[in-house]
Amino acid sequence: MGGMGGLGGVGWVPFVTGETGGMEIPVSGGPQAESSVSGGGATLARVVRVVGRDVVEVVRAPCGMDVAVAGVGVFDAGESLRERGRVLIAVGVDTSDPAAAEVLRAADRAGAAALVVRRGAEGVSPLLSEVAEGVSTALLARAPWVDWGELIGLLRAALAAGGAGGPGGAGGVGEAGVDVGLGDLPGLAVALAALVGGAITIEDPESNVLAYSPTADTADPLRRLTILGRRVPRWRVAELAESGFLDALWAGDVVHRPADGRFPERLAVAVRAGDEVLGSLWAAADGEPLPEGAREALRQAAAIAVPHLLHHRLRSRSAAGRRAHAVRALFEEREPDVGAAAAALGVDAGRPCAVLAVVVAGAVGEVRERALRAGVLRVAAQATPAFPYRVEAGGVGGSSSGSATRGEVAGLRPGPRASSAGGAGGSGGGGGVQDPATRGHVSGLRPGPRSSNAGGAGMGAGGAGMGVGEVGGNAVGVGRPWERVDVLVGEARVEGVERLARDLAAVVRGAGGKPLIAVGPVVGGLGEVAESRARAGEVLRVLCERGGPEVAGAGDVRFALDALRVVDAVAADVPSAGDAVAALLAHDERHGTDLPRTVAAHLAFFGDAGATARYLGIHANTLRYRLRRARELGGLDLDDPDVRLVVELGLRRVGLIPLP
């Protein structure tokens, strides 16, 4: 955005027009002091309160926060439209960007109530601070763990609520006598029950119960069962789907379900924001029939519920994004803000914890993803605090994941710490790690030349960690297929960590995959989890090379780990280890002769020609011919113990020893 010096105005792309229930939100001009409002209109203070100060930080508000807000738009340097009282989103600009100061000036000339930029890693630049003090437009900074789409949705919800604040100005809905703080779903259910004249249940699109009004002792069994289970029973969902009731619900207006001898009558209506279904409201007769005007009242209730459900959905996603950012920081950053991460995760910074590293061997595509998804669901059901961190296909094998997620939920780039602290792994290369049972490849893991860092599973530097997202929402499974899940477990006892690992193995196995789960050591707090993850990565390399066991810690594979460390430490200083096998690998690449694997098997079986030939499935004469060709191509005298040692180091470095 270097060419902004000549900006004479500011353009915007409107997302809302300041409408709630067909009424224009009062606007008293721009953000200047005289535009402050004292009634029930949307103000910057109320909008920020509803969105959350953990989502947007008020950097400067020279005219205070009691200024009217008319809508939200996106800053566009190529336009010159002037609009007063809007919150403008400056995509691609952060607080340390030199261009941010001119963007703020342009927003102020246009009369914007506030400008939102991304918080930069270096904080607010001195120039931006100086400009912010001299303009009327407030400067807000977006938290790094929430994306622009979510922020715009939250702003829309705040404005749709109309700012008609309840006690304390929390921001609520004052239509039809309903005065509930935005996002207070239990309070909303109670208020809507009074409005409609029946027992209200608020559900999400998957028939999970979000909130409900208190029910009388005469409530029908289905309502009690739904509330106790926090979701509509599956048999009931199937019944409603088969009858066409759900199709009518999602497609149309208020739908009536008459009493059928088992259960009393019900009314239901979908809650929509535009074309997006946010959930549904269900009104049940509660001891007496629904009143005559219940249908119209429920229709009105659906309109009232829109900002509440939109706020609930987006805040839930934002909370998931915040956890994602916290776990990524702990795993990948050199100096993470441990206090902030602890607050985001809701655990004590000094709580002992450990890391599990999970991959699925011998499975590709849907089977692998289903198995890893099942593991994530198991983690979500864990009583002990546990946070899954998903690694994507694009981030293994030596390259970092470049996608941004839902900006940062579906493909986080590995941080600088990963290549040295080993988060997820060594460098990638050619070849494949084979599963001994299937003699296929462990999905997505390439052994490649091992690096000298404390990496894991032959993955690329850092493993390109994915953030923690919602289970079942857009935050999960967005983008490329999952390759690995690392789990941060807040557990002090090794036995507890190992128990979760065994549970995960059973879940993955039950979903059709073969689990390989490495258990990192328990460390003294969140500030040390990168070390646990690095150690888990080392163990995972061993498990992937050997195809098992399913669950192991460092103590279970101690000698294999020591061998791995020897190779990592020596290989960089012994170039002949790589040179010894380079010619074989190059020849095999061109001709497919399988010479490297033949030499690896010969060494692994200590020169036993019969055992080697049986393992390779070839005749003894073919074995002798291949060994002779290996001697000719690489100058390898395998009768010389020094040559055997160096060649084995080279073969271990590329993952051909130990044998699968």
C-alpha positions as MATLAB code, in Angstrom:
seq = 'MGGMGGLGGVGWVPFVTGETGGMEIPVSGGPQAESSVSGGGATLARVVRVVGRDVVEVVRAPCGMDVAVAGVGVFDAGESLRERGRVLIAVGVDTSDPAAAEVLRAADRAGAAALVVRRGAEGVSPLLSEVAEGVSTALLARAPWVDWGELIGLLRAALAAGGAGGPGGAGGVGEAGVDVGLGDLPGLAVALAALVGGAITIEDPESNVLAYSPTADTADPLRRLTILGRRVPRWRVAELAESGFLDALWAGDVVHRPADGRFPERLAVAVRAGDEVLGSLWAAADGEPLPEGAREALRQAAAIAVPHLLHHRLRSRSAAGRRAHAVRALFEEREPDVGAAAAALGVDAGRPCAVLAVVVAGAVGEVRERALRAGVLRVAAQATPAFPYRVEAGGVGGSSSGSATRGEVAGLRPGPRASSAGGAGGSGGGGGVQDPATRGHVSGLRPGPRSSNAGGAGMGAGGAGMGVGEVGGNAVGVGRPWERVDVLVGEARVEGVERLARDLAAVVRGAGGKPLIAVGPVVGGLGEVAESRARAGEVLRVLCERGGPEVAGAGDVRFALDALRVVDAVAADVPSAGDAVAALLAHDERHGTDLPRTVAAHLAFFGDAGATARYLGIHANTLRYRLRRARELGGLDLDDPDVRLVVELGLRRVGLIPLP';
ca = [
       0.000    0.000    0.000;
       2.936    2.254   -0.735;
       1.050    4.648   -3.039;
      -1.335    6.128   -0.491;
       0.199    9.561   -0.196;
      -2.376   11.129   -2.498;
      -5.476    9.733   -0.816;
      -8.183   12.360   -0.855;
     -10.938   10.228    0.602;
     -11.756    6.707    1.529;
     -13.833    4.036   -0.105;
     -15.764    1.322    1.630;
     -17.706   -1.796    0.808;
     -20.860   -1.830    2.954;
     -21.635   -4.929    4.986;
     -24.552   -3.508    6.943;
     -26.584   -0.424    6.324;
     -27.419    0.276    9.921;
     -30.707   -1.596    9.825;
     -32.302   -3.578   12.615;
     -35.745   -4.883   12.117;
     -36.266   -2.539    9.181;
     -35.422    0.576   11.210;
     -32.453    2.795   10.454;
     -30.003    3.179   13.324;
     -29.858    6.861   14.349;
     -26.691    8.550   13.153;
     -25.687   12.069   14.140;
     -23.040   12.768   11.548;
     -19.448   11.581   11.876;
     -17.252   10.620   14.786;
     -16.764   14.145   16.090;
     -17.648   14.886   19.665;
     -21.009   16.394   18.773;
     -22.081   13.046   17.294;
     -22.191   11.337   20.658;
     -25.517    9.798   21.544;
     -27.231    9.235   24.848;
     -30.205    7.145   23.798;
     -30.447    3.535   22.689;
     -28.534    3.900   19.401;
     -25.438    1.893   18.502;
     -22.331    3.549   19.902;
     -18.703    2.622   19.542;
     -18.565    1.751   23.241;
     -21.439   -0.690   22.937;
     -20.101   -2.209   19.730;
     -16.669   -2.798   21.285;
     -18.280   -4.217   24.422;
     -20.364   -6.659   22.414;
     -17.519   -7.708   20.118;
     -15.187   -8.045   23.077;
     -12.062   -6.190   24.076;
     -10.156   -9.420   23.671;
     -11.089   -9.253   19.973;
     -10.560   -5.526   19.304;
      -8.317   -3.286   21.371;
      -9.015    0.426   21.554;
      -5.664    1.997   20.689;
      -6.880    5.617   20.608;
     -10.337    7.182   20.846;
      -9.755   10.959   20.843;
     -13.491   11.762   20.888;
     -14.319    9.121   23.453;
     -16.389    6.003   22.899;
     -19.866    7.516   22.997;
     -19.990    8.220   19.255;
     -22.681    6.880   16.947;
     -21.923    3.927   14.677;
     -23.903    3.601   11.454;
     -22.441    0.476    9.901;
     -19.272   -1.346    8.918;
     -17.341   -1.302    5.660;
     -14.003   -2.246    4.139;
     -11.410    0.429    3.411;
     -10.572    0.692   -0.278;
      -7.807    3.070   -1.320;
      -9.028    3.035   -4.910;
     -12.341    4.737   -4.131;
     -13.188    8.200   -2.879;
     -16.623    7.747   -1.328;
     -17.297    9.609    1.905;
     -19.376    8.069    4.624;
     -19.769    9.222    8.203;
     -20.131    7.138   11.310;
     -18.949    3.797    9.945;
     -16.398    1.369   11.314;
     -13.915    0.768    8.495;
     -11.891   -2.450    8.179;
      -8.371   -1.928    6.785;
      -7.455   -5.371    5.459;
      -3.733   -5.809    4.892;
      -2.726   -2.962    7.220;
      -1.271   -3.425   10.696;
      -0.285   -1.101   13.513;
       3.411   -1.208   12.581;
       2.783   -0.636    8.853;
       4.143    2.742    7.638;
       1.011    3.114    5.482;
      -1.323    2.823    8.486;
      -0.972    6.500    9.416;
      -2.172    7.690    5.998;
      -5.018    5.178    6.018;
      -6.136    6.586    9.375;
      -5.970   10.142    8.027;
      -8.079    9.128    5.016;
     -10.634    7.407    7.252;
     -10.828   10.546    9.390;
     -11.389   12.771    6.347;
     -14.283   10.518    5.393;
     -15.823   10.858    8.853;
     -15.411    7.207    9.877;
     -16.291    6.442   13.479;
     -13.377    4.018   13.776;
     -10.686    2.310   11.750;
      -9.735   -1.297   12.520;
      -6.263   -2.545   11.582;
      -4.459   -5.742   12.478;
      -2.189   -5.583   15.515;
       1.375   -5.858   14.241;
       4.121   -7.864   15.885;
       6.031   -4.659   16.688;
       3.057   -2.892   18.243;
       1.886    0.593   17.321;
       4.389    2.650   15.367;
       5.300    6.108   16.766;
       3.989    7.769   13.591;
       0.613    6.029   13.883;
       0.369    6.996   17.566;
       1.071   10.620   16.678;
      -1.533   10.694   13.905;
      -4.107    8.914   16.086;
      -3.839   11.688   18.666;
      -4.662   14.356   16.101;
      -7.720   12.878   14.352;
     -11.316   12.293   15.384;
     -11.571    8.715   14.125;
     -10.907    6.058   16.770;
      -8.152    3.533   16.087;
      -8.872   -0.116   16.920;
      -6.531   -3.107   16.621;
      -7.766   -6.579   15.758;
      -6.369   -9.490   17.781;
      -4.168  -11.824   15.703;
      -6.215  -14.917   16.524;
      -9.459  -13.707   14.932;
      -9.819  -13.317   11.171;
     -11.489  -10.476    9.321;
     -14.566  -12.480    8.354;
     -15.279  -13.337   11.969;
     -14.709   -9.763   13.096;
     -17.078   -8.392   10.457;
     -19.674  -10.936   11.567;
     -19.308   -9.845   15.190;
     -19.647   -6.195   14.208;
     -22.769   -7.052   12.229;
     -24.219   -8.835   15.248;
     -23.484   -5.856   17.470;
     -25.133   -3.442   15.049;
     -28.071   -5.763   14.377;
     -28.748   -5.763   18.097;
     -29.413   -2.043   17.702;
     -27.359   -1.158   20.748;
     -30.486   -1.051   22.914;
     -28.474   -1.862   25.970;
     -29.766   -3.536   29.038;
     -28.342   -2.828   32.465;
     -24.821   -1.581   32.179;
     -25.252   -0.897   28.505;
     -24.329   -4.432   27.576;
     -26.129   -4.174   24.349;
     -29.351   -6.062   23.909;
     -32.582   -6.337   22.049;
     -35.485   -4.250   23.167;
     -38.085   -5.388   20.662;
     -41.444   -6.690   21.847;
     -40.483   -6.201   25.480;
     -37.425   -8.459   25.164;
     -34.418   -6.870   26.856;
     -31.559   -9.356   27.023;
     -27.815   -8.855   26.860;
     -26.443   -9.926   23.488;
     -25.230  -13.517   23.677;
     -27.185  -14.346   26.857;
     -28.944  -17.356   25.342;
     -30.481  -18.692   28.585;
     -31.926  -15.246   29.280;
     -33.146  -15.039   25.693;
     -34.918  -18.409   26.013;
     -36.756  -17.219   29.118;
     -37.752  -13.929   27.483;
     -38.960  -15.636   24.297;
     -40.963  -18.182   26.298;
     -42.859  -15.288   27.859;
     -43.341  -13.716   24.425;
     -44.573  -16.901   22.717;
     -46.465  -18.468   25.603;
     -44.767  -21.861   25.525;
     -41.572  -23.619   26.583;
     -38.685  -22.531   24.316;
     -35.667  -24.520   23.216;
     -32.896  -22.864   21.191;
     -30.964  -25.295   19.004;
     -28.099  -25.090   16.546;
     -28.425  -26.509   12.998;
     -27.157  -29.910   14.220;
     -29.990  -30.164   16.794;
     -27.733  -29.484   19.773;
     -29.435  -27.572   22.585;
     -27.905  -24.135   23.127;
     -30.387  -22.891   25.738;
     -33.885  -23.558   27.045;
     -36.497  -21.957   29.240;
     -37.398  -23.566   32.583;
     -40.020  -26.222   32.144;
     -43.025  -27.143   34.241;
     -43.376  -30.473   36.018;
     -45.900  -31.418   33.355;
     -43.340  -31.101   30.539;
     -43.474  -33.968   28.073;
     -40.797  -36.719   28.180;
     -39.264  -35.687   24.842;
     -38.510  -32.178   26.068;
     -36.956  -33.501   29.262;
     -34.890  -36.041   27.296;
     -33.697  -33.364   24.880;
     -32.664  -31.001   27.680;
     -30.895  -33.689   29.705;
     -29.011  -34.952   26.655;
     -28.276  -31.424   25.418;
     -29.432  -32.494   21.977;
     -32.501  -33.863   20.237;
     -32.401  -37.677   20.409;
     -31.131  -39.217   17.189;
     -34.251  -41.287   16.691;
     -36.338  -38.123   16.884;
     -34.129  -36.316   14.348;
     -34.451  -39.297   12.004;
     -38.203  -39.306   12.493;
     -38.505  -35.586   11.711;
     -36.249  -35.911    8.675;
     -38.195  -38.857    7.273;
     -41.499  -37.046    7.676;
     -40.200  -34.001    5.791;
     -40.597  -31.778    8.836;
     -36.929  -30.711    8.869;
     -36.970  -29.864    5.157;
     -39.970  -27.638    5.772;
     -38.294  -26.091    8.812;
     -35.097  -25.111    7.007;
     -36.888  -24.000    3.850;
     -39.869  -22.024    5.067;
     -41.742  -20.178    7.750;
     -43.028  -21.324   11.137;
     -43.804  -25.046   11.022;
     -46.480  -26.707   13.156;
     -46.161  -30.226   14.542;
     -49.554  -31.263   15.922;
     -49.913  -33.380   19.029;
     -49.674  -37.058   18.095;
     -50.717  -38.953   21.198;
     -47.154  -39.273   22.436;
     -46.124  -35.645   22.588;
     -47.963  -32.312   22.695;
     -47.949  -29.881   19.779;
     -44.881  -27.916   18.795;
     -44.047  -24.917   16.679;
     -40.612  -24.496   15.170;
     -38.919  -21.820   13.091;
     -35.462  -21.471   11.573;
     -33.299  -18.538   12.620;
     -31.490  -17.062    9.630;
     -28.978  -14.338    8.908;
     -29.572  -13.832    5.217;
     -29.230  -17.250    3.603;
     -27.268  -18.698    6.506;
     -29.163  -20.881    8.965;
     -27.983  -20.112   12.481;
     -30.278  -22.508   14.318;
     -33.902  -22.941   15.272;
     -36.452  -22.082   17.955;
     -38.886  -24.686   19.232;
     -41.996  -23.805   21.208;
     -43.711  -26.641   23.050;
     -47.009  -26.637   24.880;
     -46.025  -26.641   28.541;
     -48.934  -27.899   30.586;
     -51.515  -26.074   28.450;
     -52.017  -25.515   24.693;
     -49.994  -22.878   22.886;
     -51.874  -19.557   22.705;
     -53.588  -18.342   19.559;
     -50.899  -15.832   18.622;
     -47.996  -18.199   19.221;
     -47.170  -18.616   15.522;
     -46.743  -14.874   14.921;
     -44.916  -14.458   18.222;
     -42.453  -17.228   17.285;
     -41.861  -15.568   13.922;
     -41.016  -12.375   15.757;
     -38.855  -14.323   18.221;
     -36.776  -15.670   15.322;
     -35.986  -12.125   14.201;
     -35.020  -11.175   17.752;
     -32.764  -14.240   18.051;
     -30.670  -13.499   14.938;
     -28.012  -11.245   16.498;
     -27.814  -13.485   19.564;
     -27.145  -16.662   17.594;
     -24.803  -14.892   15.206;
     -22.898  -13.519   18.173;
     -22.834  -16.946   19.836;
     -21.508  -18.651   16.719;
     -18.845  -16.097   15.970;
     -17.701  -15.773   19.565;
     -17.402  -19.543   19.760;
     -15.292  -19.567   16.619;
     -13.230  -16.656   17.886;
     -12.575  -18.487   21.154;
     -11.397  -21.489   19.148;
      -9.162  -19.203   17.121;
      -7.722  -17.732   20.289;
      -6.887  -21.195   21.597;
      -5.347  -22.025   18.223;
      -3.135  -18.985   18.408;
      -2.113  -19.801   21.979;
      -1.115  -23.392   21.229;
       0.727  -22.383   18.063;
       2.667  -19.774   20.027;
       3.655  -22.307   22.688;
       4.741  -24.843   20.091;
       6.349  -22.635   17.490;
       7.510  -19.268   18.832;
      10.949  -18.755   20.324;
       9.665  -16.628   23.191;
       5.911  -17.187   23.533;
       3.786  -15.062   25.828;
       3.079  -17.868   28.291;
       0.741  -15.763   30.430;
      -1.441  -14.812   27.482;
      -1.474  -18.399   26.247;
      -2.496  -19.660   29.678;
      -5.359  -17.157   29.803;
      -6.557  -18.165   26.335;
      -6.457  -21.868   27.210;
      -7.949  -21.404   30.661;
      -5.153  -23.240   32.481;
      -2.471  -22.185   34.928;
       0.853  -21.298   33.295;
       2.675  -23.505   35.799;
       0.469  -26.540   35.265;
       2.514  -29.655   34.402;
       1.784  -30.855   30.888;
       2.978  -33.081   28.071;
       2.581  -33.467   24.324;
       1.335  -36.445   22.332;
       2.177  -36.755   18.629;
      -0.317  -38.818   16.618;
      -0.144  -40.114   13.059;
      -2.135  -42.722   11.166;
      -0.037  -45.355    9.376;
      -1.104  -47.364    6.363;
      -4.071  -45.100    5.556;
      -4.721  -42.357    3.077;
      -7.489  -39.964    2.171;
     -10.797  -40.316    3.948;
      -9.689  -43.145    6.226;
      -6.791  -41.138    7.614;
      -8.845  -37.973    8.032;
     -11.724  -39.871    9.655;
      -9.311  -41.507   12.094;
      -7.622  -38.239   13.042;
     -10.969  -36.467   13.316;
     -12.148  -39.208   15.676;
      -9.026  -38.617   17.742;
      -9.755  -34.898   17.934;
     -13.297  -35.632   19.108;
     -11.880  -37.905   21.810;
      -9.587  -35.105   22.954;
     -12.562  -32.730   23.062;
     -14.352  -35.132   25.412;
     -11.342  -35.361   27.718;
     -11.939  -34.176   31.295;
      -8.298  -33.135   31.656;
      -7.495  -29.957   29.677;
      -6.233  -31.109   26.293;
      -5.776  -29.162   23.065;
      -5.274  -30.768   19.639;
      -2.919  -29.076   17.179;
      -3.385  -30.401   13.678;
      -0.600  -30.683   11.137;
      -1.583  -30.595    7.468;
      -0.416  -32.507    4.442;
       1.104  -29.437    2.832;
       3.333  -28.836    5.806;
       5.257  -32.098    5.828;
       8.124  -33.413    3.826;
      10.335  -30.398    4.165;
       8.109  -27.504    3.176;
       6.163  -25.190    5.373;
       2.430  -24.950    5.087;
       1.646  -21.814    3.243;
      -2.096  -21.628    3.509;
      -3.762  -19.324    5.886;
      -7.040  -20.130    7.136;
      -9.777  -19.367    7.974;
      -6.672  -17.739    7.906;
      -4.809  -19.316   10.682;
      -6.907  -22.238   11.660;
      -6.320  -24.412    8.685;
      -2.662  -24.032    7.884;
      -0.323  -22.203   10.190;
       3.196  -21.592    8.999;
       5.815  -23.145   11.252;
       7.490  -20.700   13.558;
      11.254  -20.149   13.811;
      11.497  -22.284   16.897;
      10.450  -25.426   15.087;
      13.634  -25.996   13.151;
      15.764  -26.002   16.262;
      13.369  -27.140   18.950;
      12.102  -29.754   16.633;
       8.423  -29.298   16.983;
       7.460  -31.619   14.265;
      10.401  -32.642   12.539;
      13.431  -33.069   10.467;
      13.819  -32.193    6.889;
      11.889  -33.952    4.222;
      13.182  -35.901    1.344;
      12.384  -38.621   -1.095;
      11.283  -42.137   -0.498;
       8.595  -43.277    1.875;
       8.193  -44.703    5.331;
       6.651  -48.096    4.968;
       4.145  -49.772    7.191;
       5.340  -53.308    7.954;
       1.857  -54.745    7.756;
       0.820  -53.175    4.484;
       4.238  -52.377    3.062;
       2.591  -49.129    2.073;
       3.545  -45.637    3.045;
       2.790  -44.017    6.332;
       0.513  -41.319    5.078;
       2.395  -38.224    4.099;
       5.620  -38.917    6.003;
       8.786  -38.942    3.966;
      11.970  -40.049    5.648;
      14.340  -38.007    3.525;
      17.798  -37.151    4.851;
      17.491  -36.737    8.562;
      18.349  -33.332    9.871;
      20.463  -32.678   12.893;
      17.669  -31.006   14.778;
      15.402  -32.661   17.296;
      12.726  -33.201   14.751;
      10.033  -35.744   14.353;
       8.735  -38.278   11.951;
      10.776  -37.085    9.021;
       8.516  -34.099    8.712;
       9.437  -30.681    7.432;
      10.896  -28.133    9.763;
       8.329  -27.536   12.383;
       5.692  -29.650   10.749;
       3.522  -26.692    9.817;
       1.161  -26.878   12.710;
      -2.515  -26.315   12.356;
      -4.442  -24.403   14.926;
      -7.012  -25.688   17.301;
     -10.453  -25.193   15.870;
     -14.007  -26.126   16.519;
     -14.937  -29.738   16.174;
     -17.581  -30.068   13.512;
     -17.387  -26.471   12.322;
     -15.610  -24.749    9.499;
     -12.526  -24.492   11.617;
     -11.883  -28.190   11.407;
     -10.704  -29.885    8.252;
     -10.539  -26.702    6.205;
      -7.984  -26.951    3.412;
      -5.609  -29.877    2.973;
      -6.008  -33.286    4.609;
      -4.623  -33.725    8.090;
      -1.341  -35.576    8.472;
      -0.649  -35.442   12.172;
      -2.236  -34.263   15.399;
      -0.152  -33.071   18.340;
      -2.043  -32.860   21.620;
      -1.100  -30.542   24.474;
      -2.254  -32.351   27.624;
      -2.525  -30.568   30.971;
      -1.693  -33.615   33.060;
       0.915  -33.945   35.825;
       0.984  -37.740   35.936;
       2.727  -39.777   33.269;
       0.092  -42.472   33.787;
      -2.667  -40.008   32.891;
      -0.904  -38.943   29.689;
      -0.293  -42.556   28.676;
      -3.917  -43.432   29.413;
      -5.094  -40.722   27.029;
      -2.616  -41.968   24.428;
      -4.024  -45.506   24.681;
      -7.576  -44.137   24.454;
      -6.641  -42.204   21.312;
      -5.040  -45.305   19.829;
      -8.249  -47.271   20.391;
     -10.344  -44.516   18.802;
      -8.085  -44.240   15.745;
      -8.014  -48.011   15.393;
     -11.795  -48.140   15.648;
     -12.052  -45.562   12.854;
     -10.091  -47.833   10.517;
      -6.573  -46.439   10.950;
      -3.376  -47.783   12.424;
      -2.292  -45.388   15.196;
       1.272  -44.420   15.986;
       1.326  -42.221   19.095;
       4.471  -40.784   20.655;
       4.331  -39.659   24.280;
       6.451  -36.650   25.228;
       7.711  -36.206   28.789;
       5.722  -34.305   31.405;
       7.235  -30.825   31.818;
       6.825  -28.223   34.524;
       4.610  -25.697   32.758;
       3.360  -24.225   29.501;
       6.675  -22.495   28.890;
       8.354  -25.889   28.441;
       5.855  -27.629   26.144;
       8.063  -27.125   23.071;
      10.624  -29.389   24.715;
       8.009  -32.087   25.324;
       6.859  -31.744   21.723;
      10.425  -32.057   20.448;
      10.954  -35.242   22.443;
       7.623  -36.625   21.214;
       8.771  -35.814   17.681;
      11.923  -37.878   18.155;
       9.916  -40.836   19.419;
       7.490  -40.469   16.532;
      10.354  -40.745   14.057;
      11.273  -44.065   15.601;
       7.681  -45.326   15.520;
       7.263  -44.332   11.882;
      10.534  -45.984   10.892;
       9.702  -49.209   12.695;
       5.944  -49.248   12.231;
       5.274  -49.491   15.951;
       4.548  -49.959   18.747;
       1.241  -48.116   18.665;
       2.005  -46.077   21.784;
       5.475  -45.373   23.149;
       7.490  -42.889   25.142;
      11.231  -42.330   25.101;
      11.838  -45.079   27.642;
      10.064  -47.647   25.462;
      12.356  -47.062   22.471;
      15.508  -45.943   24.261;
      18.062  -47.775   22.142;
      16.370  -46.862   18.884;
      16.314  -43.229   20.019;
      20.010  -43.358   20.858;
      20.757  -44.767   17.419;
      18.702  -41.995   15.851;
      20.600  -39.356   17.825;
      23.932  -40.874   16.847;
      22.960  -40.703   13.185;
      21.767  -37.121   13.535;
      24.920  -36.080   15.373;
      27.426  -37.916   13.168;
      25.908  -37.671    9.698;
      26.524  -33.935    9.311;
      30.229  -34.408   10.066;
      30.685  -37.575    7.994;
      30.041  -36.607    4.357;
      31.066  -40.053    3.177;
      27.928  -41.424    4.867;
      25.850  -39.571    2.296;
      28.293  -40.049   -0.548;
      28.290  -43.795    0.031;
      24.652  -44.173   -0.897;
      24.180  -41.178   -3.208;
      25.241  -43.108   -6.289;
      22.939  -46.009   -5.398;
      19.985  -43.695   -4.865;
      20.641  -41.878   -8.149;
      20.926  -45.151  -10.069;
      17.782  -46.489   -8.436;
      15.911  -43.306   -9.342;
      16.830  -43.756  -13.007;
      16.517  -47.527  -13.351;
      14.344  -48.765  -10.469;
      16.863  -51.438   -9.493;
      16.158  -51.389   -5.739;
      19.893  -51.424   -4.958;
      19.678  -49.176   -1.833;
      17.042  -51.386   -0.207;
      19.020  -54.493   -1.140;
      22.158  -53.177    0.572;
      20.068  -52.096    3.584;
      18.587  -55.594    3.939;
      22.040  -57.202    3.498;
      23.396  -55.117    6.385;
      20.295  -55.589    8.552;
      20.549  -59.387    8.243;
      24.305  -59.328    8.931;
      25.195  -60.688    5.503;
      22.892  -63.735    5.740;
      22.172  -64.252    2.023;
      19.253  -66.631    2.578;
      17.414  -64.369    5.054;
      18.089  -61.286    2.910;
      16.787  -62.932   -0.268;
      13.659  -64.162    1.506;
      12.946  -60.714    2.920;
      13.349  -59.090   -0.501;
      11.440  -61.867   -2.263;
      14.223  -62.504   -4.781;
      16.522  -65.405   -5.760;
      19.914  -65.686   -4.091;
      21.610  -65.200   -7.481;
      19.686  -61.939   -7.988;
      20.863  -60.825   -4.545;
      24.501  -61.538   -5.399;
      24.134  -59.652   -8.698;
      22.680  -56.593   -6.966;
      25.418  -56.538   -4.327;
      28.037  -56.763   -7.077;
      26.412  -53.822   -8.919;
      26.354  -51.852   -5.677;
      30.093  -52.437   -5.281;
      30.722  -51.289   -8.872;
      28.525  -48.184   -8.733;
      29.383  -46.902   -5.269;
      32.757  -48.469   -4.619;
      31.248  -50.226   -1.613;
      33.275  -53.082   -0.200;
      30.697  -54.499    2.181;
      33.250  -56.957    3.564;
      35.094  -54.013    5.131;
      33.615  -53.217    8.594;
      34.420  -49.490    8.272;
      32.554  -49.320    4.954;
      29.635  -51.204    6.443;
      29.423  -48.718    9.351;
      29.515  -45.645    7.115;
      27.061  -47.115    4.596;
      24.650  -48.023    7.390;
      24.822  -44.448    8.692;
      23.940  -43.210    5.207;
      21.068  -45.668    4.837;
      19.743  -44.775    8.264;
      19.907  -41.121    7.330;
      17.578  -41.679    4.351;
      15.267  -43.935    6.353;
      16.041  -47.310    4.785;
      17.393  -48.731    8.046;
      15.803  -50.015   10.204;
      13.867  -52.152    7.759;
      10.090  -51.795    7.716;
];
